[in-house]
PDB file of C-alpha atoms in Angstrom:
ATOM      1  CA  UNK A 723     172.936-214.181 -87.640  1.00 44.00           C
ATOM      2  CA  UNK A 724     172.146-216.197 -84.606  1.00 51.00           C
ATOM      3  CA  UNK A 725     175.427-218.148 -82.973  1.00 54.00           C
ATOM      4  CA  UNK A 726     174.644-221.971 -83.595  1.00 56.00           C
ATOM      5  CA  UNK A 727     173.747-224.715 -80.978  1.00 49.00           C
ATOM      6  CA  UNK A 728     177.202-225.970 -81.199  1.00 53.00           C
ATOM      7  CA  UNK A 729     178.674-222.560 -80.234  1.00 55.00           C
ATOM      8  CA  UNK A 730     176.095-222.319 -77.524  1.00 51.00           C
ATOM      9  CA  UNK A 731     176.808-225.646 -75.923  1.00 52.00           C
ATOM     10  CA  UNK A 732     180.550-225.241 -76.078  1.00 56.00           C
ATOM     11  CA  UNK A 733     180.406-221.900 -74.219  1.00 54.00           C
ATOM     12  CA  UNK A 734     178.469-223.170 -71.601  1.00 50.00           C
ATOM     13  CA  UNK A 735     180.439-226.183 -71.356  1.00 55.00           C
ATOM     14  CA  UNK A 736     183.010-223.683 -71.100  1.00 59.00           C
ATOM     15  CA  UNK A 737     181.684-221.372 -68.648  1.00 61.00           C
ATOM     16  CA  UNK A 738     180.461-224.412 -65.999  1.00 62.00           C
ATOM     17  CA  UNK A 739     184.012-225.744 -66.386  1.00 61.00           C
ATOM     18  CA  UNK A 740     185.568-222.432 -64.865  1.00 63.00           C
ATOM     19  CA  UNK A 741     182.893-222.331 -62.152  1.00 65.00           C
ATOM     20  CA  UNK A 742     183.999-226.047 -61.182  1.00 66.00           C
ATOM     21  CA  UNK A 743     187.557-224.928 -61.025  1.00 70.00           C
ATOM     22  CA  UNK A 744     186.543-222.455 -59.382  1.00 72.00           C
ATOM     23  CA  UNK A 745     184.364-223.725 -56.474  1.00 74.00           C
ATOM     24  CA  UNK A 746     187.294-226.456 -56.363  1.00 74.00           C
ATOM     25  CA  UNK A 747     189.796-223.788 -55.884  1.00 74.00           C
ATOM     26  CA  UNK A 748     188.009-222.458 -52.702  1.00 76.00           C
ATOM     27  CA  UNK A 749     187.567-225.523 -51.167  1.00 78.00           C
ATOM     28  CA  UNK A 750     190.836-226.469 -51.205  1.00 74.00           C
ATOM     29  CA  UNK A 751     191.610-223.131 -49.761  1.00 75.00           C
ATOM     30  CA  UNK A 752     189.392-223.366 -47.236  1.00 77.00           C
ATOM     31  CA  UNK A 753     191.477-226.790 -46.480  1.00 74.00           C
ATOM     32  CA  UNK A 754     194.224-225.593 -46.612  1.00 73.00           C
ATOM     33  CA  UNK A 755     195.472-227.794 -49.259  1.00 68.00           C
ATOM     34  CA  UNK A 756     195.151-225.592 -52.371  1.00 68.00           C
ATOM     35  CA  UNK A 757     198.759-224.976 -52.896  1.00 68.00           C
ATOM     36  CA  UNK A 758     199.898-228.569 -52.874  1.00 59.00           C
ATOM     37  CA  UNK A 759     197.542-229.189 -55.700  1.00 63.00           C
ATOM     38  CA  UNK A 760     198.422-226.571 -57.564  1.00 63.00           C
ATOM     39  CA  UNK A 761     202.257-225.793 -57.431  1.00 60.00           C
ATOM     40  CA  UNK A 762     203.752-226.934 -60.366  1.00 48.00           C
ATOM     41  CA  UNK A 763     207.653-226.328 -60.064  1.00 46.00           C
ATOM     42  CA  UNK A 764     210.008-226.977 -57.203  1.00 48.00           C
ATOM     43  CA  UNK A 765     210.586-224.239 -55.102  1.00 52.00           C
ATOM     44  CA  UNK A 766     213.136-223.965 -52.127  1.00 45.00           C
ATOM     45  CA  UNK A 767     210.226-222.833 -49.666  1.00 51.00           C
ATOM     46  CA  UNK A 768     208.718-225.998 -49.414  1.00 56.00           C
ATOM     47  CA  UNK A 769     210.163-229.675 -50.440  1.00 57.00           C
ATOM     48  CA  UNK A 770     207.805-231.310 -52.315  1.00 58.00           C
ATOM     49  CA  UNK A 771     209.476-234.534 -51.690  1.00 62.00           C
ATOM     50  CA  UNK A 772     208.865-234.688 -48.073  1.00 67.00           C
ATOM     51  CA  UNK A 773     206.061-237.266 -46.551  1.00 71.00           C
ATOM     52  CA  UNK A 774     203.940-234.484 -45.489  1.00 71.00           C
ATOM     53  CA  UNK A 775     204.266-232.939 -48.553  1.00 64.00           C
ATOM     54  CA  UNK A 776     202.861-235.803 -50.366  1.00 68.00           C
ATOM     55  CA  UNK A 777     199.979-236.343 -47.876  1.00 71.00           C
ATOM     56  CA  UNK A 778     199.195-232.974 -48.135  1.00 70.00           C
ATOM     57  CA  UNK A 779     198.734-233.609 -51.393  1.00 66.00           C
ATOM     58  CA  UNK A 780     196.771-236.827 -51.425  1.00 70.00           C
ATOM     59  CA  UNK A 781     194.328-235.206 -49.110  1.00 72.00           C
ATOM     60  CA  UNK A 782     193.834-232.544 -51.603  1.00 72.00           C
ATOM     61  CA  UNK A 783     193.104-235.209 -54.452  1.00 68.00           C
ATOM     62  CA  UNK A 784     191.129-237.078 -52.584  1.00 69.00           C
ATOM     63  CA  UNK A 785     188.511-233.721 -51.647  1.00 71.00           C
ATOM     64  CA  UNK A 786     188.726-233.562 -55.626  1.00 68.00           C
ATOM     65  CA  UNK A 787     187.669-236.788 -56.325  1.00 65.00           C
ATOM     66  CA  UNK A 788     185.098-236.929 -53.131  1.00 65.00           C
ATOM     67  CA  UNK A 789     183.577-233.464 -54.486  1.00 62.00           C
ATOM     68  CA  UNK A 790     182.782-235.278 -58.049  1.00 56.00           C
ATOM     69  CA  UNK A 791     181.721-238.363 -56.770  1.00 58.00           C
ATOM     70  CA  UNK A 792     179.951-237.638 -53.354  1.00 58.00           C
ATOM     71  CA  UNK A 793     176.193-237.374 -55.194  1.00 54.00           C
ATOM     72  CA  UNK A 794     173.509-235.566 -53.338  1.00 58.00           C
ATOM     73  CA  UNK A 795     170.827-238.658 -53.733  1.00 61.00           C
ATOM     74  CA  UNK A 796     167.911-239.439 -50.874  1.00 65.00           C
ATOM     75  CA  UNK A 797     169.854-242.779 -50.252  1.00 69.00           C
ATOM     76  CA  UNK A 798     172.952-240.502 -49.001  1.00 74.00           C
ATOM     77  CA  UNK A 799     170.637-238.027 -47.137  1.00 77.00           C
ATOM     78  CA  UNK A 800     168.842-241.467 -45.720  1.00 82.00           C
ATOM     79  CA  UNK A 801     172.342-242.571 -44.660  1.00 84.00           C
ATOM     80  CA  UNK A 802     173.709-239.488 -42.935  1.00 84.00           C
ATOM     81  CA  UNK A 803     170.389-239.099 -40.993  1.00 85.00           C
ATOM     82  CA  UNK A 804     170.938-242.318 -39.969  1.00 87.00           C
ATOM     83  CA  UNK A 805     173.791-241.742 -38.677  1.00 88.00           C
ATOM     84  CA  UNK A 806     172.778-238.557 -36.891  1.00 87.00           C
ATOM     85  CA  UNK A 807     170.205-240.084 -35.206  1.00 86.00           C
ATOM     86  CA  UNK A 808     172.691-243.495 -33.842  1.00 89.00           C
ATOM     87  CA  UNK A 809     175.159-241.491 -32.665  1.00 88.00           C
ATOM     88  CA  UNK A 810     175.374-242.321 -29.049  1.00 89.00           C
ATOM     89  CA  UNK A 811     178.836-240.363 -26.768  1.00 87.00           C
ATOM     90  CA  UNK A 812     181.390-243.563 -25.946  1.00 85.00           C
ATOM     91  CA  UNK A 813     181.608-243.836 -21.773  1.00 84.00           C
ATOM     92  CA  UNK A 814     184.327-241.954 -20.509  1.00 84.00           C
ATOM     93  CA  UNK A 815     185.036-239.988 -24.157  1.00 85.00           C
ATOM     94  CA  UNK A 816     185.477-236.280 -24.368  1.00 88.00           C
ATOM     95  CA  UNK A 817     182.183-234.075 -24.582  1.00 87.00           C
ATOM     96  CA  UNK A 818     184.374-231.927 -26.799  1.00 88.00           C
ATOM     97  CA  UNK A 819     185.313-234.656 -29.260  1.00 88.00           C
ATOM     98  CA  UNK A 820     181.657-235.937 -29.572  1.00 87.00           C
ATOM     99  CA  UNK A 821     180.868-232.041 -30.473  1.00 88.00           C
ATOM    100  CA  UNK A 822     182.746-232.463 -33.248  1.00 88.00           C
ATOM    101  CA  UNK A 823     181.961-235.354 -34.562  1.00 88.00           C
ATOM    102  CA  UNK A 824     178.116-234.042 -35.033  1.00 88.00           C
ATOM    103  CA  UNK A 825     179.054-230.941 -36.008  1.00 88.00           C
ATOM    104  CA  UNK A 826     180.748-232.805 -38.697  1.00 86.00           C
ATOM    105  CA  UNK A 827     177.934-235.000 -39.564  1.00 86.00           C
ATOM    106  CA  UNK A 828     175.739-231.912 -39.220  1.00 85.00           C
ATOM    107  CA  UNK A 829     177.792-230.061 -42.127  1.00 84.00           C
ATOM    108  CA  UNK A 830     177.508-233.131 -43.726  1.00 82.00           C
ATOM    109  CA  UNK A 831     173.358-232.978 -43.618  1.00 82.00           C
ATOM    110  CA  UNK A 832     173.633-228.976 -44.959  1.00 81.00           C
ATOM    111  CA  UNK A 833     175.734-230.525 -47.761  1.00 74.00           C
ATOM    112  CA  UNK A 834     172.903-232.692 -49.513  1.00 74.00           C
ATOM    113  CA  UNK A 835     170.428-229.968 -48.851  1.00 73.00           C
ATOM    114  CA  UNK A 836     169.129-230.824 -45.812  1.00 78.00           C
ATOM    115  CA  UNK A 837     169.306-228.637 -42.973  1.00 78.00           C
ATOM    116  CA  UNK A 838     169.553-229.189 -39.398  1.00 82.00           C
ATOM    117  CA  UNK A 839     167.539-226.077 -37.120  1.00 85.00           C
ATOM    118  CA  UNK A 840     168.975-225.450 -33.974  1.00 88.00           C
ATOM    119  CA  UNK A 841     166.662-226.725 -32.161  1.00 89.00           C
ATOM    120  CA  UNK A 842     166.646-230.611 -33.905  1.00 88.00           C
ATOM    121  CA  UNK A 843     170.353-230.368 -33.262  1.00 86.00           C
ATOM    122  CA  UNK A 844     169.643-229.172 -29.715  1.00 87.00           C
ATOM    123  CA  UNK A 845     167.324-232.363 -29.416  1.00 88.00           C
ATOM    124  CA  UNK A 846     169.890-235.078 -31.200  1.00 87.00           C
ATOM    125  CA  UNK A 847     172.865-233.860 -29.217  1.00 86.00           C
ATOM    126  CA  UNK A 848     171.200-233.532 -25.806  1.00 86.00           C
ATOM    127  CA  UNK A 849     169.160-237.438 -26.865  1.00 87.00           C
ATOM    128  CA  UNK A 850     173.151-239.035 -27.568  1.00 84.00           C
ATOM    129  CA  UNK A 851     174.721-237.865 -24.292  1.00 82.00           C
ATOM    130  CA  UNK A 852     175.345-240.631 -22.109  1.00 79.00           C
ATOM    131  CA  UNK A 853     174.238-240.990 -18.225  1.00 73.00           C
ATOM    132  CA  UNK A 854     177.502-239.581 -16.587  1.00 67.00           C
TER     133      UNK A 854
END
């Protein structure tokens, strides 16, 4: 006897809700922010009543609500590149703080599928340097 459609769609349901949990679970790790989000009882080691305690843990829920809502449409890929390509180095800033702030809109390209060789990055970074 074959299982029935409502057996099948429950196991998948099933099985895409671990690998959610699952993907969420590393990138929290990768954070840093996985155990704030997941400790249920009070230990001694860390007070979970302290201000960075609680931010800790807001940034965590807010990665978990960005993750489910952050949709990988054209309009978002339209928006980033955007972005990417007005990003012009403030006078008198830090080379090493512009660096980072493609790199970070660079991840954010790779995110929504698009991805950035290293020569176009070359290119954009070189074009927003300023004159000094």
């Amino acid at each position: 006897m074959s299982p029935s459609y409502a057996d099948t769609t429950d196991k998948l349901a099933e099985d895409v809700y671990f690998y959610l949990d699952f993907n969420m679970r590393m990138k929290l790790a990768r954070k840093g922010l996985l155990p704030q989000v997941t400790q249920l009882e009070f230990d001694q080691v860390s007070d979970c009543s302290t201000a960075e305690w609680k931010s800790m843990l807001l940034k965590g829920h807010c990665v978990i609500t960005g993750d489910h809502f952050n949709k990988k449409t054209p309009k978002e890929g339209l928006l980033v590149t955007k972005q990417l390509h007005s990003l012009k180095m403030k006078p008198g800033s830090k080379f090493a703080v512009h660096v980072n702030i493609f790199k970070e809109l660079g991840q954010q390209m790779e995110s929504i599928g698009e991805s950035l060789d290293e020569t176009r990055q070359l290119v954009l970074l070189l074009g927003n340097l300023t004159d000094e």
